[in-house]
GROMACS .gro file of C-alpha atoms in nm:
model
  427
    1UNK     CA    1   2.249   0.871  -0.687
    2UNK     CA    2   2.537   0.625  -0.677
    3UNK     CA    3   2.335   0.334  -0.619
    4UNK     CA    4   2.012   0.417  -0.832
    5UNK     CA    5   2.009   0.667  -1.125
    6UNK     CA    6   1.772   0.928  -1.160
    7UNK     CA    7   1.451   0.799  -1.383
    8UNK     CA    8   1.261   1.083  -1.571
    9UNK     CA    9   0.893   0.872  -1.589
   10UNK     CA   10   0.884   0.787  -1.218
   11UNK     CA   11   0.967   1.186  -1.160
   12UNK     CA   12   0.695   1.292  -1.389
   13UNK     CA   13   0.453   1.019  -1.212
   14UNK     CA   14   0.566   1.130  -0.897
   15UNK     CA   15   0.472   1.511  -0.934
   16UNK     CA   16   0.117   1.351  -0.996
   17UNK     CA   17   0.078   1.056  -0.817
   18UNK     CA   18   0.169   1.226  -0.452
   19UNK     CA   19  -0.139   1.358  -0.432
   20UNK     CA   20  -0.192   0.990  -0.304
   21UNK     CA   21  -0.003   1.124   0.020
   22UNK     CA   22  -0.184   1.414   0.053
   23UNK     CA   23  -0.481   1.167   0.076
   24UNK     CA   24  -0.416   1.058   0.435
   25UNK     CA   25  -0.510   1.403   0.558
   26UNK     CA   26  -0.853   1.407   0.566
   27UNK     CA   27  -0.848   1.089   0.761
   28UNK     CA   28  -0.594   1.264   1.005
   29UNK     CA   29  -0.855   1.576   1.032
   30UNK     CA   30  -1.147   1.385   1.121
   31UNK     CA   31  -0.995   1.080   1.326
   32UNK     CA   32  -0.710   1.241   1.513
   33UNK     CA   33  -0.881   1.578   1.498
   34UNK     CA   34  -0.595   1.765   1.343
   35UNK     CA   35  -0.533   2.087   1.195
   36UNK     CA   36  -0.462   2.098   0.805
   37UNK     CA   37  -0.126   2.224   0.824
   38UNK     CA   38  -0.063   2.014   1.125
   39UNK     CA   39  -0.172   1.690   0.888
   40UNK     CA   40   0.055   1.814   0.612
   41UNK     CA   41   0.350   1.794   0.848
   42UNK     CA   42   0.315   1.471   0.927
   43UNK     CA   43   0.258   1.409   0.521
   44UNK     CA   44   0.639   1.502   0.514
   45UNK     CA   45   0.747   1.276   0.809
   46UNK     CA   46   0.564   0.991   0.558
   47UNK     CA   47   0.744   1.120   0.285
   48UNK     CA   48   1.078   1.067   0.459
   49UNK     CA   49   0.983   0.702   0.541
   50UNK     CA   50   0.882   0.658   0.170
   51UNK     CA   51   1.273   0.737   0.056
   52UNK     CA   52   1.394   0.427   0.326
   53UNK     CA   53   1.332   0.113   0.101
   54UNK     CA   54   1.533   0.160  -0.184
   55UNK     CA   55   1.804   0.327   0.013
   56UNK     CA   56   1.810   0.047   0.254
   57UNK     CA   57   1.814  -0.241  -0.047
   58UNK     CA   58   1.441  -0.313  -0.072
   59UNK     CA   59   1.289  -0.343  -0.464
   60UNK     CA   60   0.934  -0.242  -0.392
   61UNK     CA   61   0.784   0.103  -0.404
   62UNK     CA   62   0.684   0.182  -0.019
   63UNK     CA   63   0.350   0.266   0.050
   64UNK     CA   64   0.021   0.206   0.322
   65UNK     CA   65  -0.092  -0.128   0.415
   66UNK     CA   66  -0.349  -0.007   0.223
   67UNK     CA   67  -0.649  -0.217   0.262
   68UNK     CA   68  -0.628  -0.214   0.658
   69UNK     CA   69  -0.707   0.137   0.626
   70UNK     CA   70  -1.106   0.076   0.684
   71UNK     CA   71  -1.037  -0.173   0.997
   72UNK     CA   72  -0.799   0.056   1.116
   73UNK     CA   73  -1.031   0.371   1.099
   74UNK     CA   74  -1.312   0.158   1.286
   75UNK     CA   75  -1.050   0.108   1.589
   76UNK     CA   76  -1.005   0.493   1.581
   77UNK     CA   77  -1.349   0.579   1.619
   78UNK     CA   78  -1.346   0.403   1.980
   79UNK     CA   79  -1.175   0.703   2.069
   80UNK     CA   80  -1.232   1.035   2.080
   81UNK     CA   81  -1.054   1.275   1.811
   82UNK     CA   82  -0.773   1.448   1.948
   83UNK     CA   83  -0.504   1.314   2.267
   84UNK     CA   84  -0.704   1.003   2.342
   85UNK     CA   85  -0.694   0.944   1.939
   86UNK     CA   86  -0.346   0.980   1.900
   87UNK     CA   87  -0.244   0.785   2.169
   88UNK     CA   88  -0.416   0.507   2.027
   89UNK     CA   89  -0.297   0.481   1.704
   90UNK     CA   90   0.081   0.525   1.858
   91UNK     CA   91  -0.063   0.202   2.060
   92UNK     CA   92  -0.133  -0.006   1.730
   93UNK     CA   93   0.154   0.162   1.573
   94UNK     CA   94   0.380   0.071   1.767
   95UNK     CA   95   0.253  -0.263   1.779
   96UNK     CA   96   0.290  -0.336   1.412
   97UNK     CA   97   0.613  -0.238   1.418
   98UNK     CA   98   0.700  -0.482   1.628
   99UNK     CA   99   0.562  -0.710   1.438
  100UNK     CA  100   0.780  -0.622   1.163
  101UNK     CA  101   1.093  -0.641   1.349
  102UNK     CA  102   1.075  -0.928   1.562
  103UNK     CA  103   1.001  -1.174   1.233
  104UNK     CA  104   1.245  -0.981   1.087
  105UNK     CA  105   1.532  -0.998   1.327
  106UNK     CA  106   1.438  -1.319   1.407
  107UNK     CA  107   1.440  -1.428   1.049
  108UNK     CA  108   1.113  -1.591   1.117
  109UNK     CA  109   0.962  -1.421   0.851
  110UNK     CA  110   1.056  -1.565   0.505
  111UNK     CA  111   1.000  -1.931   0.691
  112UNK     CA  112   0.645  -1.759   0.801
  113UNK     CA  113   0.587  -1.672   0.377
  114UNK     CA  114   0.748  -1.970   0.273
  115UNK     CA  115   0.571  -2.231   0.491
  116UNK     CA  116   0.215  -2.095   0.441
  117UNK     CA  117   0.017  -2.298   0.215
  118UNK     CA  118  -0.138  -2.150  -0.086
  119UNK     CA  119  -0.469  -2.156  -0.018
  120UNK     CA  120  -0.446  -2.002   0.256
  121UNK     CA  121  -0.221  -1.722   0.084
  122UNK     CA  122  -0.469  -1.708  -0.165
  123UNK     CA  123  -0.732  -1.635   0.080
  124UNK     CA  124  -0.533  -1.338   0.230
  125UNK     CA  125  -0.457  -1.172  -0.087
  126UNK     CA  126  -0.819  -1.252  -0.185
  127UNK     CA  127  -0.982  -1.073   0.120
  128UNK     CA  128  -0.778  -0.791   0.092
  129UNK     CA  129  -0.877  -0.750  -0.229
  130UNK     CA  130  -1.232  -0.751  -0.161
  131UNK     CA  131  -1.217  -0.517   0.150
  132UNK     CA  132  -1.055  -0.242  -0.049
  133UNK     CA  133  -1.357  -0.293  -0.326
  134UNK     CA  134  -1.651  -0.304  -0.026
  135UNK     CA  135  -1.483   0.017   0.157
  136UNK     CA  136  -1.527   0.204  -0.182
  137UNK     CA  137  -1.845   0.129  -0.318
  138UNK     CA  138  -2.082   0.078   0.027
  139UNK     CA  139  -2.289   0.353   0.106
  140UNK     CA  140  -2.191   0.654   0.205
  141UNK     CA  141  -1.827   0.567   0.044
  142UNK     CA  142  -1.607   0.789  -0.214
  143UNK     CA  143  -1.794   0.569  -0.538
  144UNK     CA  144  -2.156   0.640  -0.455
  145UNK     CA  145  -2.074   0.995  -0.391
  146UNK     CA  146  -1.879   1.072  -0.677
  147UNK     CA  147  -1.941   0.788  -0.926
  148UNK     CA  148  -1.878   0.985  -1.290
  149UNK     CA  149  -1.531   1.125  -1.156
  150UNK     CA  150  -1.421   0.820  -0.988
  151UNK     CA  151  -1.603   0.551  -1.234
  152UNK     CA  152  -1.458   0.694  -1.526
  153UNK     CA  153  -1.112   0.700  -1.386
  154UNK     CA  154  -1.158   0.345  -1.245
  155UNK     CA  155  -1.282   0.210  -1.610
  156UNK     CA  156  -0.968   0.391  -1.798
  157UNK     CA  157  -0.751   0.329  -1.473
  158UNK     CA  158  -0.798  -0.085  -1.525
  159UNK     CA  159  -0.811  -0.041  -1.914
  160UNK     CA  160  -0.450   0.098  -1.962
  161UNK     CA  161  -0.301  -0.113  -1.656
  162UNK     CA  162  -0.485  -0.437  -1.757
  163UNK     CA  163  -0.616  -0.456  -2.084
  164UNK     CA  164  -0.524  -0.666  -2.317
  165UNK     CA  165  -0.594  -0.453  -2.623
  166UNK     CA  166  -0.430  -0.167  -2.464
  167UNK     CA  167  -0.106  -0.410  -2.458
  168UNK     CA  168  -0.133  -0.428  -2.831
  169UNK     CA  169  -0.226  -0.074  -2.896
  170UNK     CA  170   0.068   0.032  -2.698
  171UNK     CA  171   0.308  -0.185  -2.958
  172UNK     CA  172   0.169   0.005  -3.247
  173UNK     CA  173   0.078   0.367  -3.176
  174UNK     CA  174   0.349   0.557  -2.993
  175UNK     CA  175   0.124   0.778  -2.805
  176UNK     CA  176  -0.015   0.484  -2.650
  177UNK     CA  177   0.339   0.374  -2.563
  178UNK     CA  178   0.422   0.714  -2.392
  179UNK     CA  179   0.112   0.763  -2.167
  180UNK     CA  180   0.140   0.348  -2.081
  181UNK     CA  181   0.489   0.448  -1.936
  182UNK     CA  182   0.274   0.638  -1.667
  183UNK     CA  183   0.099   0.421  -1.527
  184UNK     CA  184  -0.231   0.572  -1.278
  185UNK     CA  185  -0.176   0.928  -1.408
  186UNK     CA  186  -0.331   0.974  -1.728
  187UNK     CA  187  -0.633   0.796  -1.553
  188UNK     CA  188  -0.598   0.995  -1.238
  189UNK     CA  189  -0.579   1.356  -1.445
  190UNK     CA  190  -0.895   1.240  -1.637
  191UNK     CA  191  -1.062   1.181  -1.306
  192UNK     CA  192  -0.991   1.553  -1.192
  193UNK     CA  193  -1.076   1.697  -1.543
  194UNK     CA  194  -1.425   1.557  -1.547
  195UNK     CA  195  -1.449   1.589  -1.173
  196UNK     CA  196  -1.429   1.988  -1.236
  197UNK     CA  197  -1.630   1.950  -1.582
  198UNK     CA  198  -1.982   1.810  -1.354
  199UNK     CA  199  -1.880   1.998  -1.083
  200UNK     CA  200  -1.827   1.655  -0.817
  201UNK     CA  201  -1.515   1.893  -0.693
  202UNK     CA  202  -1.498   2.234  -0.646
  203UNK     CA  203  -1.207   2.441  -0.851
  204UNK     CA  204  -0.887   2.462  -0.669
  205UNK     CA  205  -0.776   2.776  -0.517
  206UNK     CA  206  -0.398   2.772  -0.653
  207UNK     CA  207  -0.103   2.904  -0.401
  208UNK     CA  208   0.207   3.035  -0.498
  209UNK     CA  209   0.502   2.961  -0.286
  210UNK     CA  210   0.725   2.706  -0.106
  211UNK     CA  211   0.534   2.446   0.102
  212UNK     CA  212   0.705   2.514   0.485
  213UNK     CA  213   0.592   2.220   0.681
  214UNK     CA  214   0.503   2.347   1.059
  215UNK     CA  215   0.724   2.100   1.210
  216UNK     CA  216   0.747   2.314   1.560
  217UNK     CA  217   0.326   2.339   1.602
  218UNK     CA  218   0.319   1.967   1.534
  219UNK     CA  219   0.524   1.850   1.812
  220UNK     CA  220   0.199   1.963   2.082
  221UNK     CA  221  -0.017   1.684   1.894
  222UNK     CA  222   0.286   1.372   1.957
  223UNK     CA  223   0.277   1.127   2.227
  224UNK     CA  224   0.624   1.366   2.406
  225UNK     CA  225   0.370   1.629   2.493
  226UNK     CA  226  -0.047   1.449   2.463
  227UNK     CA  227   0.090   1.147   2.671
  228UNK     CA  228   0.186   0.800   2.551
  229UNK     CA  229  -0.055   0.493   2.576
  230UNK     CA  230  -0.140   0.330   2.854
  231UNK     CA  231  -0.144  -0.068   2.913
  232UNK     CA  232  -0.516  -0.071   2.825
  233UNK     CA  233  -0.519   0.140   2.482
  234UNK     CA  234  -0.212  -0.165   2.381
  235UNK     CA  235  -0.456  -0.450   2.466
  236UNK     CA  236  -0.691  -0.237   2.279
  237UNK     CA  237  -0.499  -0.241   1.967
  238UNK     CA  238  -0.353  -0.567   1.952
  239UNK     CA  239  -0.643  -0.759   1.751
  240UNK     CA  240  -0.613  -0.478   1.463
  241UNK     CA  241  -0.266  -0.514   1.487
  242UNK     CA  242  -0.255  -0.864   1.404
  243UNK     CA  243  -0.534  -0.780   1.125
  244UNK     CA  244  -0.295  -0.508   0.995
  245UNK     CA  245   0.015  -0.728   0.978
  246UNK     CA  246  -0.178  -1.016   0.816
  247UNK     CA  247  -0.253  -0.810   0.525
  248UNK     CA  248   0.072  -0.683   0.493
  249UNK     CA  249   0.175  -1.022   0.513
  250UNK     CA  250   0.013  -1.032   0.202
  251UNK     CA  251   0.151  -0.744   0.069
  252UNK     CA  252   0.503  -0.893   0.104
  253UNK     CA  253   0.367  -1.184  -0.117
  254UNK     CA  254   0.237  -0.950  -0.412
  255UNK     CA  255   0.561  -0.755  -0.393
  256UNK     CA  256   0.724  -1.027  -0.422
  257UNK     CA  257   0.538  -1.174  -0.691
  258UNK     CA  258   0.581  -0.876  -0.895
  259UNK     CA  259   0.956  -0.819  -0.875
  260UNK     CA  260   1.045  -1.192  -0.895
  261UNK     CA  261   0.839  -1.221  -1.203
  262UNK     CA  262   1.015  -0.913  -1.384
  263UNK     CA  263   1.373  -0.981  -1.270
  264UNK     CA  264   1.374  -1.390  -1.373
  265UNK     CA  265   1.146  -1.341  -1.703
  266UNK     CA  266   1.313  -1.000  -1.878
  267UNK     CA  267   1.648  -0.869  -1.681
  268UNK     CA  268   1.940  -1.180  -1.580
  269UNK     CA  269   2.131  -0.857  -1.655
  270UNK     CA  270   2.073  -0.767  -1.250
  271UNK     CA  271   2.077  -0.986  -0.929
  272UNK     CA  272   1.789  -0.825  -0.743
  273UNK     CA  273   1.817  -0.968  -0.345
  274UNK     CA  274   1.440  -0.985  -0.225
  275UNK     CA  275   1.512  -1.043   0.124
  276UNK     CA  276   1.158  -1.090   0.265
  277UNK     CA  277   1.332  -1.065   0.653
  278UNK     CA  278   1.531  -0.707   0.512
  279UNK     CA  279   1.187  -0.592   0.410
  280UNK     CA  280   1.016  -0.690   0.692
  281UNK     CA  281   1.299  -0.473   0.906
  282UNK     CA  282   1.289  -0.185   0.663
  283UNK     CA  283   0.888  -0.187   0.717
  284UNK     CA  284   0.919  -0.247   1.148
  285UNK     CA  285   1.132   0.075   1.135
  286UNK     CA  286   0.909   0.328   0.937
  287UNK     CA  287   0.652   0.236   1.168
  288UNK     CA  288   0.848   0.347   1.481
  289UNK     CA  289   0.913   0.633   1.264
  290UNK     CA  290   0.560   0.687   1.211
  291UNK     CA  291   0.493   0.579   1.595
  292UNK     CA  292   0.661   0.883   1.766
  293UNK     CA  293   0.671   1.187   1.521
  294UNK     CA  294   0.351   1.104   1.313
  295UNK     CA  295   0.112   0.825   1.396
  296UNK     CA  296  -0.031   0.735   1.106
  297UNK     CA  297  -0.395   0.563   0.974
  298UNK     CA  298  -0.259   0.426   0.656
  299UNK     CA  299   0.020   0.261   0.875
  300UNK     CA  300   0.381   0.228   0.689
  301UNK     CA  301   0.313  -0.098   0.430
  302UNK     CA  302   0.566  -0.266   0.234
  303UNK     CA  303   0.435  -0.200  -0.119
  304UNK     CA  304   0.241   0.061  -0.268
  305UNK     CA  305   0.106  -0.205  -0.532
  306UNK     CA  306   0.030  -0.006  -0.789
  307UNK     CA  307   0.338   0.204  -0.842
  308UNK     CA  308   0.527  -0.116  -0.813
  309UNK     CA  309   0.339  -0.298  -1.065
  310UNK     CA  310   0.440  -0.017  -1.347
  311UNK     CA  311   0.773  -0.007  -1.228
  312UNK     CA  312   0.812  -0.351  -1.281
  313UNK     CA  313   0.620  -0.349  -1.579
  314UNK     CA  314   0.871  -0.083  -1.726
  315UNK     CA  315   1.194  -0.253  -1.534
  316UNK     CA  316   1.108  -0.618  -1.778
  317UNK     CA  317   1.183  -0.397  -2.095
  318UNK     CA  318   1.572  -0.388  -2.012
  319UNK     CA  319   1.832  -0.118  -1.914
  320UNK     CA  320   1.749   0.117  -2.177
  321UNK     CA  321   1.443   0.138  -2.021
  322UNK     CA  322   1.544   0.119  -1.681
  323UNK     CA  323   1.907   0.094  -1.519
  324UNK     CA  324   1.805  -0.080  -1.205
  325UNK     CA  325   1.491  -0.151  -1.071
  326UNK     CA  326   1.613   0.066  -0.741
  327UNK     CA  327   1.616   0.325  -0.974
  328UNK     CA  328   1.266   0.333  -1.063
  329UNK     CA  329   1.140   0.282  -0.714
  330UNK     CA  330   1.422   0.539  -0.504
  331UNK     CA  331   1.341   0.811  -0.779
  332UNK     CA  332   0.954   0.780  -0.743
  333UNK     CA  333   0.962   0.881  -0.420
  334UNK     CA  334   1.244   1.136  -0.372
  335UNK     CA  335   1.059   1.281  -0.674
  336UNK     CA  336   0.715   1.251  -0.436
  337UNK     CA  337   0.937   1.430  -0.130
  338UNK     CA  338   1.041   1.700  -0.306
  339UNK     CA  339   0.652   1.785  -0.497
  340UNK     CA  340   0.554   1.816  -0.126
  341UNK     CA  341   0.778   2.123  -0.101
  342UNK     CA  342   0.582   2.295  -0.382
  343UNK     CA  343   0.278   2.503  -0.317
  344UNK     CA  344   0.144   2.569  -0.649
  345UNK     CA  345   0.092   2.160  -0.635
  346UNK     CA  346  -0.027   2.107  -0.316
  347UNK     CA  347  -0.267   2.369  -0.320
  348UNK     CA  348  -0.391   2.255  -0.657
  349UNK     CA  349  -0.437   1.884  -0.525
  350UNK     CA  350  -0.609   1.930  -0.183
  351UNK     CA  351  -0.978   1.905  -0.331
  352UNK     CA  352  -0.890   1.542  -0.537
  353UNK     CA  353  -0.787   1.376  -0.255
  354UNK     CA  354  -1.032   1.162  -0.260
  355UNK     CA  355  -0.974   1.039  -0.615
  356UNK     CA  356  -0.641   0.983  -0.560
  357UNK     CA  357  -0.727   0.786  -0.226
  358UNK     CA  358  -0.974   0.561  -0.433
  359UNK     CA  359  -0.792   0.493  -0.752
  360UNK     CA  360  -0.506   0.323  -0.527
  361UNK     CA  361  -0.726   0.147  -0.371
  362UNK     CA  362  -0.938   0.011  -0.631
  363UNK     CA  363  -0.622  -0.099  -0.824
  364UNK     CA  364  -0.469  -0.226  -0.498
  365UNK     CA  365  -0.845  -0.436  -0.462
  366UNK     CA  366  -0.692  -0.593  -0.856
  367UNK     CA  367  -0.371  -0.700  -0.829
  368UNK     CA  368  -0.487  -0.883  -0.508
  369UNK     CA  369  -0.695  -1.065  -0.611
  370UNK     CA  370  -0.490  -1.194  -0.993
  371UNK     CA  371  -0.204  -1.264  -0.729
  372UNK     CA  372  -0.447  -1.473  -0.541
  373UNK     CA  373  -0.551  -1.689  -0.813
  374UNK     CA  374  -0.226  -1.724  -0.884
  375UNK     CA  375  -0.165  -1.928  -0.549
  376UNK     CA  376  -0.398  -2.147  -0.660
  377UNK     CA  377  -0.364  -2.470  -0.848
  378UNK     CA  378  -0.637  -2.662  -0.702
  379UNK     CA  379  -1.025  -2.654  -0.681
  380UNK     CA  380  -1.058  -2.728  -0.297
  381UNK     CA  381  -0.781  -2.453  -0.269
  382UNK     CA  382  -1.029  -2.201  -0.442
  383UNK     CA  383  -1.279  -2.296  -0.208
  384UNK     CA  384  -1.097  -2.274   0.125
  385UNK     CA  385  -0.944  -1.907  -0.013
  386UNK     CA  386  -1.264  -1.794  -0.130
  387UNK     CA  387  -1.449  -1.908   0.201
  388UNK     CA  388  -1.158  -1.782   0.370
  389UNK     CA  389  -1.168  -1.420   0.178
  390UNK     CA  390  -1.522  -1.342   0.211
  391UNK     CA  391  -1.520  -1.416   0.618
  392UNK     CA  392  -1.195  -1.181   0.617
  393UNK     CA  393  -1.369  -0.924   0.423
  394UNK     CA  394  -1.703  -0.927   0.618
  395UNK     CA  395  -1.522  -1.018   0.998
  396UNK     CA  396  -1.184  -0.917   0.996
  397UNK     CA  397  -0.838  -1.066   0.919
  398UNK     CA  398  -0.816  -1.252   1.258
  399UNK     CA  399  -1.137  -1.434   1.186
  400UNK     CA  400  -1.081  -1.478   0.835
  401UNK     CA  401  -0.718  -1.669   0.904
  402UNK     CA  402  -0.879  -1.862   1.192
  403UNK     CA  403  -1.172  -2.017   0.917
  404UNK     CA  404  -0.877  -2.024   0.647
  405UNK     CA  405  -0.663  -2.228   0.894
  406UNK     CA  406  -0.947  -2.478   0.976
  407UNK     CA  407  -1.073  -2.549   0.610
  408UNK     CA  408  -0.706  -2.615   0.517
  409UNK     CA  409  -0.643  -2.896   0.803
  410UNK     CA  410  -1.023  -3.024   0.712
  411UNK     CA  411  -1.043  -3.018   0.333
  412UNK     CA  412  -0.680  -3.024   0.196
  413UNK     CA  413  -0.477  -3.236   0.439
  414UNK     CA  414  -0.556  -3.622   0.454
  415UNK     CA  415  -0.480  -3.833   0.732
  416UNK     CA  416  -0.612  -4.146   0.611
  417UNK     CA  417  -0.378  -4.106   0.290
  418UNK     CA  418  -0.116  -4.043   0.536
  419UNK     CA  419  -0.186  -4.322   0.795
  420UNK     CA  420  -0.206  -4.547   0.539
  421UNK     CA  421   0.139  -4.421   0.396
  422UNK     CA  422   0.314  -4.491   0.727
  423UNK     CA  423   0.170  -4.822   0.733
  424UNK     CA  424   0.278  -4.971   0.417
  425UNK     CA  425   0.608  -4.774   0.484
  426UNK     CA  426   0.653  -4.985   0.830
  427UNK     CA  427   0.530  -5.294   0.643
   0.00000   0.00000   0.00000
């Protein structure tokens, strides 16, 4: 704790918000047909990827690429759950990472972010946003099956996040200003409360004990001993790669967004490096991670957007508040590590996964879309994103960016103007 001190709100959000973690296993159960304690495991394999970023100098809270999730479960079910499942998802894994890496070493990256025009930014973060809404409210999603537990914590989820009113409230009433300091949880404990209250989730079945990760039984379900992929799984997997990494693409952006904003507006007490090619690096290697000792659905994303945002949120209202912003981000998720290790919270957890699951990505579906508006300074921009976002949404990310790219050269660039430019220029 020499570089980031230890921050007692991101530890108390951290014992709560993990249960986002534990989400992924249900999705490792039924896609890569794995046992529960075998899916746990490689919970902890995430968690030590989580702990990377702000140890390796990135300023974002690590998380999934989030809203890939549904177009990366629909490659999955190609395959059938168990070796040939796997081996896929190491395929597209390993892929993404790199992705990552090669911008990243390269350096191609931050001229990638920098040279991409706005509406077509816009769009990105626009169709992202809308994706993670349509996963969770069409039928047969987590919404329509549990709409008072998950509605409620949506409504109060967005109201002490967004609201203006709460902003206010929280200046007056010091209650207000203590549970604002949490961010998702209040909203998140409601959710399991009334959950329990019209019985939407059953009543956990609470374990005492030390959470021992079976790290020995889940080494028969990685590519050393099911197989690795084969040339045809990697052409398989190389259209939802690209889908994957343009969304995280606009990940970066939001990230980026966020921590800019909060380290030029509130704290020229701190020089905070957001090196877009570091992060891209950092992001390229938790995904090899993830590729050979825990393939992983949620993939390993630069930003867990929600976490981030309250970090930041708390990081503008100076050192007393927060030394560093590394300290709010690198405690959140050593914090998360350790809560893995205890039983009584686990145990307590594993029927709310879903609420946790939905509540990140329903915020997630938010900030998206106010960072995509924010992009946008023109009306024909609006329309090319909003074109753009809906094909993305409804198609995919490659077709999405290919109807993006086209509107831009067609509606926003003029030839004539500059034809006519060059002319008078020559004359």
């Amino acid at each position: 704790f020499i570089h980031y001190k230890w921050e007692s709100v991101e530890f108390v959000q951290a014992l709560i918000l993990f249960v986002v973690s534990l989400a992924m296993i249900p999705l490792l159960e039924k896609y890569l047909g794995l046992p529960y304690d075998i899916a746990l495991a490689y919970v902890f394999i995430c968690g030590i990827g989580f702990m990377l970023p702000a140890l390796l100098g990135v300023p974002m809270v690590p998380g999934w690429i989030t809203p890939a999730i549904p177009v990366v479960l629909m490659f999955l079910s190609q395959f059938e759950p168990g070796p040939d499942a796997i081996k896929a998802l190491v395929a597209l894994q390993l892929l993404v990472a790199a992705i990552f890496l090669f911008l990243g070493i390269t350096k191609l990256s931050s001229k990638v972010v920098n040279n991409v025009p706005s509406s077509i930014k816009a769009g990105i973060l626009l169709g992202a946003g809308v994706a993670a809404y349509m996963g969770e409210l069409k039928v047969g999603g987590r919404i329509p099956k549990t709409p008072i537990a998950i509605g409620i914590g949506s409504f109060i989820c967005f109201y002490m996040l967004f609201s203006v009113s709460f902003q206010r409230i929280k200046e007056k009433n010091r209650i207000a200003a203590i549970l604002g300091k949490y961010g998702m949880v209040p909203a998140m404990v409601l959710a399991i409360v009334i959950g329990m209250i019209v019985k939407e989730y059953p009543l956990p079945d609470i374990q005492i004990g030390i959470t021992i990760p079976q790290f020995g039984k889940m080494w028969h379900y990685l590519p050393f001993v099911v197989g690795f992929p084969d040339a045809e799984m990697f052409i398989k997997a190389i259209p939802t790669a690209i889908i994957a990494y343009i969304i995280a693409f606009g990940d970066v952006i939001v990230g980026t967004v966020l921590v800019k904003a909060a380290c030029e507006e509130s704290r020229s007490d701190e020089k905070v490096d957001i090196d877009i090619d570091r992060i891209h690096v950092v992001t390229g290697i938790r995904n090899v991670l993830h590729s050979f000792f825990a393939p992983y659905p949620g993939l390993a994303g630069p930003i867990w957007t929600a976490v981030t945002a309250t970090v930041a949120d708390r990081y503008r209202h100076g050192r007393a508040a927060m030394d560093s912003i590394f300290s709010g981000s690198g405690t959140f998720w050593v914090a998360g590590f350790l809560a893995l290790f205890v039983l009584p919270l686990v145990s307590f957890f594993k029927p709310f996964l879903a609420i946790g699951l939905s509540l990140t990505l329903i915020v997630t579906g938010y900030l998206c879309i106010i960072t995509a508006f924010k992009q946008i300074t023109k009306p024909v921009e609006l329309g090319v994103a909003g074109t753009m976002a809906i094909v993305l949404a409804v198609h995919g990310a490659a077709w999405g960016l290919g109807v993006g790219i086209a509107l831009h050269i067609f509606l926003e660039r003029s030839f004539l103007k500059a034809r006519t430019e060059q002319a008078l220029t020559q004359a």
